[in-house]
PDB file of C-alpha atoms in Angstrom:
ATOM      1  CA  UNK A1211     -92.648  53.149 -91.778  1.00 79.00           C
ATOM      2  CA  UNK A1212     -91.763  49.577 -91.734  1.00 80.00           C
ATOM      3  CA  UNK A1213     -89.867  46.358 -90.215  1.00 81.00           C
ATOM      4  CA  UNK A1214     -86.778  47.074 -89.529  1.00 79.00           C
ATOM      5  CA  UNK A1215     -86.467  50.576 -91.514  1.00 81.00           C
ATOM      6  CA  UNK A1216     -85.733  51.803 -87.254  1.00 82.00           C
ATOM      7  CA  UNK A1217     -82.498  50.193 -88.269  1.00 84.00           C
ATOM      8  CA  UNK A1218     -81.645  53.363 -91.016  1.00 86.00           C
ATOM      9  CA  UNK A1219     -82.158  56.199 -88.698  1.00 87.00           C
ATOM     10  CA  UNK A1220     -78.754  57.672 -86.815  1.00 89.00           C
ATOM     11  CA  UNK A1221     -79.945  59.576 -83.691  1.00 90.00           C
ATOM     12  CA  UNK A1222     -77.308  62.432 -82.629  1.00 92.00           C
ATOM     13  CA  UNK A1223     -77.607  64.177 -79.123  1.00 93.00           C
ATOM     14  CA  UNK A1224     -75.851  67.245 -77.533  1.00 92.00           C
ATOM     15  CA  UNK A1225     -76.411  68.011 -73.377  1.00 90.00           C
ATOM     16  CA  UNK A1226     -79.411  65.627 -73.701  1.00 90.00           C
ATOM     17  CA  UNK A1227     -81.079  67.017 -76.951  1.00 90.00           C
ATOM     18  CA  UNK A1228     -81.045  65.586 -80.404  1.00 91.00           C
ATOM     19  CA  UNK A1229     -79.821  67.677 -82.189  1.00 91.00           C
ATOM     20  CA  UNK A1230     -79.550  65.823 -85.540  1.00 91.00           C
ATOM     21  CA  UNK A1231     -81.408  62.766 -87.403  1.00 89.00           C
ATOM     22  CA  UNK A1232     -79.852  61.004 -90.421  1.00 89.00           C
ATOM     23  CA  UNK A1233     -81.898  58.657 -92.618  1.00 87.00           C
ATOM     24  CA  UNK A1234     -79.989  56.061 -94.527  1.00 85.00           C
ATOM     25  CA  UNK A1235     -82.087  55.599 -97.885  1.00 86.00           C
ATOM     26  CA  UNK A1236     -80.330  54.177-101.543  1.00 86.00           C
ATOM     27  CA  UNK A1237     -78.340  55.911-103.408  1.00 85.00           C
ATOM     28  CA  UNK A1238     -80.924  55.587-106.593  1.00 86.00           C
ATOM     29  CA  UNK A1239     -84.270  57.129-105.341  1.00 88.00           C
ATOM     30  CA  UNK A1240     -87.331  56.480-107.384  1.00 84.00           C
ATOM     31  CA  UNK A1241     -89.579  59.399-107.752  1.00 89.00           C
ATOM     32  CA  UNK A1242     -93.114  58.110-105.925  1.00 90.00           C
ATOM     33  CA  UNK A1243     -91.475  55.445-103.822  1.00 89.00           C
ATOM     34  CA  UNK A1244     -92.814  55.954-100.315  1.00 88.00           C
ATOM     35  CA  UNK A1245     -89.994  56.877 -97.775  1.00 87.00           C
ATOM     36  CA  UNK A1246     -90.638  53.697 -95.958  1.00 84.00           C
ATOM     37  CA  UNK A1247     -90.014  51.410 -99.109  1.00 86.00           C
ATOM     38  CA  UNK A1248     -86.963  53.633 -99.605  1.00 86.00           C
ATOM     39  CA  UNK A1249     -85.399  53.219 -96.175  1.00 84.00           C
ATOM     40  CA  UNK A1250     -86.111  49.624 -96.651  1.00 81.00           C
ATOM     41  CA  UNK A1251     -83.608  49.388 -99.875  1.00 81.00           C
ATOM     42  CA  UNK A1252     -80.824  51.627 -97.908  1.00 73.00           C
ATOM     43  CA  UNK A1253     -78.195  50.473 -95.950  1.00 76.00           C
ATOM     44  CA  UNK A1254     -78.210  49.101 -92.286  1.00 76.00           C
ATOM     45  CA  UNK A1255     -76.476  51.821 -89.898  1.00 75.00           C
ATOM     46  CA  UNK A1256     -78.464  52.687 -86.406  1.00 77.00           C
ATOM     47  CA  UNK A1257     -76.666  54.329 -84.373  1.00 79.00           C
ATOM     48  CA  UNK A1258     -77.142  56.963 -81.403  1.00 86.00           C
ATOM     49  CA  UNK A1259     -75.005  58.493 -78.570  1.00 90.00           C
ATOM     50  CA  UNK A1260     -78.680  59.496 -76.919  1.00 90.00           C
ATOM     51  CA  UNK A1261     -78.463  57.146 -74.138  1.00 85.00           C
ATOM     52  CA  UNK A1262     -81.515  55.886 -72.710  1.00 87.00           C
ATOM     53  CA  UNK A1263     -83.476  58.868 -73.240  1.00 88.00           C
ATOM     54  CA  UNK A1264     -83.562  62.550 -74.461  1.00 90.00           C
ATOM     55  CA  UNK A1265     -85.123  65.953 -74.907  1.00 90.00           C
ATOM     56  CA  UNK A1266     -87.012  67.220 -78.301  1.00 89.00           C
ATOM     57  CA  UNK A1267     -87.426  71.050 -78.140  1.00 82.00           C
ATOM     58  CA  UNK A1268     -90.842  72.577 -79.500  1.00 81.00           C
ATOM     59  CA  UNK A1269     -91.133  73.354 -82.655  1.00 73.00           C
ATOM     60  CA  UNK A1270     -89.507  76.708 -83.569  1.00 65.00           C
ATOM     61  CA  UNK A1271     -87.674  76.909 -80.193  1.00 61.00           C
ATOM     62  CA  UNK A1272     -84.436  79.163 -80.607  1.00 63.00           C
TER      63      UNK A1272
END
């Protein structure tokens, strides 16, 4: 996606799962800009209380 744009993503993990992903992009998106452009222009924020590792269930797992 881009330098740096690793630096808009907030990881969120529950009993070793992520459970959520947040994406910091502007608050004026421009229709046709590609997502890693976007994350580019938003505001600096990792964060994650994932530790050193964690588990991603399949897809459609309940």
């Amino acid at each position: 996606l881009g330098t740096g744009t690793h630096n808009q993503i907030e990881l969120k993990c529950s009993g070793g799962n992520l459970v959520d992903l947040y994406i910091t992009l502007p608050a004026d998106i421009i229709h046709g800009e590609s997502l890693g452009k976007l994350m580019g222009q938003g505001e600096s924020r990792y964060k994650s209380n994932c530790g050193g590792s964690f588990h991603i269930d399949p897809t459609g797992f309940q």
